[in-house]
Coordinates of C-alpha atoms and ligand atoms in Angstrom, one line a residue:
X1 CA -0.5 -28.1 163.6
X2 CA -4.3 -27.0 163.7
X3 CA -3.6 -24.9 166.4
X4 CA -0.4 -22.7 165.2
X5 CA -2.7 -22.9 161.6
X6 CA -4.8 -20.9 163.8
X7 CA -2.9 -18.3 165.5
X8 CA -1.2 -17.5 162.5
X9 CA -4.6 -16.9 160.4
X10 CA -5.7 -14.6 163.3
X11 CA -2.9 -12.6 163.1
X12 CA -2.9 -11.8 159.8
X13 CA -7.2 -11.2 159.3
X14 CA -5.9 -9.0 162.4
X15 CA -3.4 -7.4 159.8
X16 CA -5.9 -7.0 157.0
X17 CA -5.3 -10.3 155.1
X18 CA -9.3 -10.9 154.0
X19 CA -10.8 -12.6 151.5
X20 CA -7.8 -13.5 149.1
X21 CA -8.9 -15.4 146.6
X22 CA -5.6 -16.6 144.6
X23 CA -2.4 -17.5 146.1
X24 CA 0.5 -16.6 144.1
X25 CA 4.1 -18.1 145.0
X26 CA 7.0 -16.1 143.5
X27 CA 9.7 -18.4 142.3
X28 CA 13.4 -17.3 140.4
X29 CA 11.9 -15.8 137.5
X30 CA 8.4 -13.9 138.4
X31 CA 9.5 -11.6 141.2
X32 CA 8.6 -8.5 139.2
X33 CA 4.7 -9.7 139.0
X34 CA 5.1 -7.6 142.3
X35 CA 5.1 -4.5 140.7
X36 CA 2.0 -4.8 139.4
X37 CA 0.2 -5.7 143.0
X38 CA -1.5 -2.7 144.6
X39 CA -0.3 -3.1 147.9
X40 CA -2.6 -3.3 151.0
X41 CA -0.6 -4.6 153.7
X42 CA 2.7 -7.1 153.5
X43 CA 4.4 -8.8 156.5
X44 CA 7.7 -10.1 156.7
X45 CA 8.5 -14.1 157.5
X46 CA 9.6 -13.3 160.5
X47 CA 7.0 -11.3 162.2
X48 CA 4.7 -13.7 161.3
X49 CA 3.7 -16.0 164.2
X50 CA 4.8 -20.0 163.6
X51 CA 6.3 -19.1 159.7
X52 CA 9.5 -20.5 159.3
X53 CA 11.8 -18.1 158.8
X54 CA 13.7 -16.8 155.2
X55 CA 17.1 -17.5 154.5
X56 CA 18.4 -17.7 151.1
X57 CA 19.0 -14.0 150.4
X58 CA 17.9 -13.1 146.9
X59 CA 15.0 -14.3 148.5
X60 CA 12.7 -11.2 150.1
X61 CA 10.9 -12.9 152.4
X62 CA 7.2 -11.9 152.6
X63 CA 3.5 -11.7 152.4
X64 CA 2.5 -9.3 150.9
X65 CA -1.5 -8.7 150.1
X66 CA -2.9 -7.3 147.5
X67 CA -4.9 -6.5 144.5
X68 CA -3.7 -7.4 141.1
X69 CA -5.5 -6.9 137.3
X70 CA -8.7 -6.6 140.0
X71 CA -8.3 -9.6 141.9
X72 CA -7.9 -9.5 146.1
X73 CA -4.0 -12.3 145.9
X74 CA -1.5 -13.0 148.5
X75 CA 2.0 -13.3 147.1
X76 CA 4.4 -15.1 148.9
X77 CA 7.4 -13.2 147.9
X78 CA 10.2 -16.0 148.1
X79 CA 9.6 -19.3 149.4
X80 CA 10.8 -22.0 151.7
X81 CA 13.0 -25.0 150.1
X82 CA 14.0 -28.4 151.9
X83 CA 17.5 -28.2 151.1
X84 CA 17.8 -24.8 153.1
X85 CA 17.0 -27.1 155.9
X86 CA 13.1 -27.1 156.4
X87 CA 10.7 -29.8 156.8
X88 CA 8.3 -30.7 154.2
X89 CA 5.5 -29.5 156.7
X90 CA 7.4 -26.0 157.0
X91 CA 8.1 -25.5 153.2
X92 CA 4.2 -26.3 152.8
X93 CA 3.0 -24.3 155.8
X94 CA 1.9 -21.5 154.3
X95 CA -0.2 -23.0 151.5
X96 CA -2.5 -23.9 154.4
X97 CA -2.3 -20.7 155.8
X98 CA -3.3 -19.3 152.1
X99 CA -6.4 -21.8 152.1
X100 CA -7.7 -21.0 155.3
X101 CA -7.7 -17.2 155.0
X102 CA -9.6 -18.3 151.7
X103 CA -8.0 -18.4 148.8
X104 CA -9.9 -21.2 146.2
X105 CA -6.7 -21.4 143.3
X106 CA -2.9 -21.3 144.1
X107 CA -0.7 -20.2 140.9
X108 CA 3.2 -21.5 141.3
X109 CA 6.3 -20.3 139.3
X110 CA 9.8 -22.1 139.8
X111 CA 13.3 -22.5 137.7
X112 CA 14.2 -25.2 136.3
X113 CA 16.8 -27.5 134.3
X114 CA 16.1 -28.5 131.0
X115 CA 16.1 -32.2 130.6
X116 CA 13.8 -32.7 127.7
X117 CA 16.2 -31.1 125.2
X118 CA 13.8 -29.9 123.0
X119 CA 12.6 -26.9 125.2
X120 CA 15.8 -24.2 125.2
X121 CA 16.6 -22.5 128.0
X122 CA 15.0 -18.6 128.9
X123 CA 11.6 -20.5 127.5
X124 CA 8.8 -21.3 129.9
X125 CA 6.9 -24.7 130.3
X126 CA 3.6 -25.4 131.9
X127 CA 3.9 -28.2 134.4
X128 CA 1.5 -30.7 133.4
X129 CA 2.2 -33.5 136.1
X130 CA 5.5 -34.3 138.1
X131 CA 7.4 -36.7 139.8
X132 CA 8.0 -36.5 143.6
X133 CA 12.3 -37.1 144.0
X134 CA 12.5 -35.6 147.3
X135 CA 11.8 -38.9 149.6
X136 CA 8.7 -37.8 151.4
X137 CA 5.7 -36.4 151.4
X138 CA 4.6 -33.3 153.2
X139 CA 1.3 -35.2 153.9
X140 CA 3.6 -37.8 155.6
X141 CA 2.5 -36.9 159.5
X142 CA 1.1 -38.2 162.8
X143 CA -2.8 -37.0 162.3
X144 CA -3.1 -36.0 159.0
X145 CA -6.7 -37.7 158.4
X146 CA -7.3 -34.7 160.8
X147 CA -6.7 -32.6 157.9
X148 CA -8.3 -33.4 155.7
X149 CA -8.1 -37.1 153.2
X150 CA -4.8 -39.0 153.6
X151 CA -4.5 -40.8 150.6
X152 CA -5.4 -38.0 148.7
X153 CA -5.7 -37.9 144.6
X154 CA -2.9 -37.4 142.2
X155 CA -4.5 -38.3 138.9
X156 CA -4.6 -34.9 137.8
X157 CA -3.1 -32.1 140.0
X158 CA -2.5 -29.4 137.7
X159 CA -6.2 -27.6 136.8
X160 CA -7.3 -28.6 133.3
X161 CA -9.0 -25.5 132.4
X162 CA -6.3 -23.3 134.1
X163 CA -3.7 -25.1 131.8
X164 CA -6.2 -24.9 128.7
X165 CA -6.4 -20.6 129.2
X166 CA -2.7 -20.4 130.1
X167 CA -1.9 -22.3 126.4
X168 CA -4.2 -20.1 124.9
X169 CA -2.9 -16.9 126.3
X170 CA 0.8 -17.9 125.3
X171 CA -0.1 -18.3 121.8
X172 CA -2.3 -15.2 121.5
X173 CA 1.1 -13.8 122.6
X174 CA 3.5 -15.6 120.6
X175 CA 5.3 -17.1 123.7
X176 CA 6.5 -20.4 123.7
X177 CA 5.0 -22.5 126.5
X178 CA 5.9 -25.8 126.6
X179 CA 3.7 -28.8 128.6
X180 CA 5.6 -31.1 130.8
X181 CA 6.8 -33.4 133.4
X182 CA 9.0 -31.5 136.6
X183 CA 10.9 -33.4 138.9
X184 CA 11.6 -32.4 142.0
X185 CA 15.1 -33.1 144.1
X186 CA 16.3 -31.9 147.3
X187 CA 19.5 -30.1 146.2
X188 CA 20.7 -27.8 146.6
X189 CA 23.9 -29.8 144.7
X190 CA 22.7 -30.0 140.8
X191 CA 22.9 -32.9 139.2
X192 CA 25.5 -35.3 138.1
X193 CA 25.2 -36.4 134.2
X194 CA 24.2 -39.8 135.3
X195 CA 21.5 -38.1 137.2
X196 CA 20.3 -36.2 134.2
X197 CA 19.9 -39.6 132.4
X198 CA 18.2 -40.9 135.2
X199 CA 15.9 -38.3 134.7
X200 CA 15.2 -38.4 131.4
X201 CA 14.3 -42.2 131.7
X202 CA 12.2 -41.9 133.8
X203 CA 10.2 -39.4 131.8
X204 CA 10.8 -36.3 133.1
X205 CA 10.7 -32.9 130.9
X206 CA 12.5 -30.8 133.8
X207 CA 14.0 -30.7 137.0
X208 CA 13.8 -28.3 140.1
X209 CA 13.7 -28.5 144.1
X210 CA 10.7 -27.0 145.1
X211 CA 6.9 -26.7 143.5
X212 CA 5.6 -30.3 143.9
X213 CA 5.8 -30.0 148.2
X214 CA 3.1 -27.1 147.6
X215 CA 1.3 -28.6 144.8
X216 CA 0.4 -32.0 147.0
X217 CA -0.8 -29.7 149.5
X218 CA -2.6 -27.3 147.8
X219 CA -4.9 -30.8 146.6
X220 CA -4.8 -31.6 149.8
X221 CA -6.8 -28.8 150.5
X222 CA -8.7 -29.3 147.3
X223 CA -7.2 -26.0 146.1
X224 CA -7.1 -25.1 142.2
X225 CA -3.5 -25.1 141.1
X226 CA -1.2 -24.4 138.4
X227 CA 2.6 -23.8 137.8
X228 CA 4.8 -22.8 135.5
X229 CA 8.2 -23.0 134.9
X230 CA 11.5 -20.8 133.4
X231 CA 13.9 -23.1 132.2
X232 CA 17.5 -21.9 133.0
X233 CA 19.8 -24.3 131.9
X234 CA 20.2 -27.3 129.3
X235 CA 20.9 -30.5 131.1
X236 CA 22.5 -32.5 128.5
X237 CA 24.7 -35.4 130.4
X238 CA 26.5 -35.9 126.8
X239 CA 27.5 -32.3 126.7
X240 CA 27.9 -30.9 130.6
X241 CA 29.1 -27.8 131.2
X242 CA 29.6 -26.6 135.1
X243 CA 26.9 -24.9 136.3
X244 CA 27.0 -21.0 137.1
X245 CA 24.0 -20.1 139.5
X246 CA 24.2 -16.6 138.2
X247 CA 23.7 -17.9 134.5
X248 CA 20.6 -19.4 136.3
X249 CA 19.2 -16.4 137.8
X250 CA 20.0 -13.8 134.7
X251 CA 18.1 -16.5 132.7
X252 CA 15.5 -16.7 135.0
X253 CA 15.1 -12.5 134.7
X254 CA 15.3 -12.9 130.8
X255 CA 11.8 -14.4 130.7
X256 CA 10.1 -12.6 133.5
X257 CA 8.3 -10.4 131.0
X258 CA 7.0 -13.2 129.2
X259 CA 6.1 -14.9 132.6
X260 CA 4.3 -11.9 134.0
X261 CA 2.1 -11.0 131.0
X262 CA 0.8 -15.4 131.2
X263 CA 0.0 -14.5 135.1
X264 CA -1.5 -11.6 134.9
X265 CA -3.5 -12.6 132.0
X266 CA -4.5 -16.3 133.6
X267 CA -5.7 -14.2 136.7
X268 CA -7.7 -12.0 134.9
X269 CA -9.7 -15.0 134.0
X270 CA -10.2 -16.6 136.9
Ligands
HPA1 N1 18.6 -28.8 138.4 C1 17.9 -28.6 139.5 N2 17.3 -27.4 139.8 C2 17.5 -26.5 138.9 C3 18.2 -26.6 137.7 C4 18.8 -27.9 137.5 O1 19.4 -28.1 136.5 N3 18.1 -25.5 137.0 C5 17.4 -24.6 137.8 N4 17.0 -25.2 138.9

């Protein structure tokens, strides 16, 4: 893997990709953080050499980098899930591309299902730790102690003092951000209510199917990381209603305001 790693940096220093220093991986609900990037070169997937390749279509597909609120990111405008048919090593490739063109924090947004009833869907919740559903690890391969540490730390993967400026932000801004647990499943099929109760056992706060791949990477790599989520539906098993993925996604967009103003804020700070 060292050796595509390689190529792939080299070609984009080659297209202007130098010093980054945050990472920023647009999920369902923070496309239009976009906007506010000042735009210094972008690449698609595809013409990037060893990226896997975009599929779902809602999905743009691309690097773009940039400067935002002052700050030198790389956005990765849509991402790569497992259940579109990549590996765990694909969907997590280009974290370690990020790192190695320097980037020292990696901010993550997703959409998720509700499970802790509590939170309501269109608010947001910090992810404070998660539970890895998806039946393998990215770290999982033939030479990884080449990469860096094997059995590498989960005692606290979310940064501390990123979390601690992100709550404060929210409530200087009246937004609700809640703390809590994500699960991540394959998918792409939701769950089934027994599934949802599963879930809740087991003491999760909300559930999506992507996000923890690129967080066990990113501490791989020793990279500062936070994410945050939109919660789109309610996942009550006693009171399931069938899902509508456009209910999803026009949830997600009903909190993207909210969502932008915490990131741009957070990266202000760092
Ligand atoms: N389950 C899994 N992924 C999701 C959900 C859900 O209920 N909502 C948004 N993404």
């Amino acid at each position: 893997m060292t050796k595509f790693i390689k190529e792939t940096v080299d070609y984009l220093i080659d297209k202007g990709f130098q010093n980054p220093e945050i990472g920023i991986i647009l999920g369902t609900g923070l496309g239009q953080l976009i906007n506010d990037v000042e735009v210094i070169q972008e690449v698609s997937y595809n013409h990037i050499p060893n990226f896997p390749t975009a599929t779902v279509e809602f999905h743009k597909g691309k690097l773009v980098f940039g400067t935002l609120v002052g700050k030198k990111v790389i956005v990765m405008q849509g991402r790569f899930h497992l259940y579109e048919g990549y590996t765990l090593q694909d969907v997590t490739y280009p974290v370690r591309i990020m790192e190695q063109l320097g980037i020292h924090t990696l901010l993550v947004s997703n959409a998720a299902g509700a499970i802790n009833l509590k939170f309501k869907k269109g608010e947001l919740m910090l992810i404070d730790d998660h539970i890895n559903l998806q039946g393998s690890s990215p770290l999982a391969i033939k030479g990884i102690e080449q990469m860096g540490e094997r059995f590498v730390d989960m005692s606290a993967p979310y940064d501390t003092k990123i979390n601690e400026t992100f709550t404060r932000i929210a409530k200087e801004n009246n937004i609700t951000l809640h703390k809590g647990v994500y699960a991540s499943v394959v998918g792409p099929q939701l769950e089934t209510r027994a599934e949802y109760r599963m879930l809740k056992i087991i003491g999760s706060d909300a559930v999506g199917m992507s996000t923890v791949p690129e967080i066990i990477v990113a501490n791989h790599l020793k990279l500062k990381v936070a994410a945050v989520s939109v919660l789109t539906d309610e996942c009550d098993p006693d009171n399931l209603k069938p899902v509508d993925i456009s209910e999803i996604i026009a949830m997600a967009g009903k909190a993207e305001p909210d969502m932008v103003l915490l990131f741009k804020e957070l990266i202000k700070t760092l």
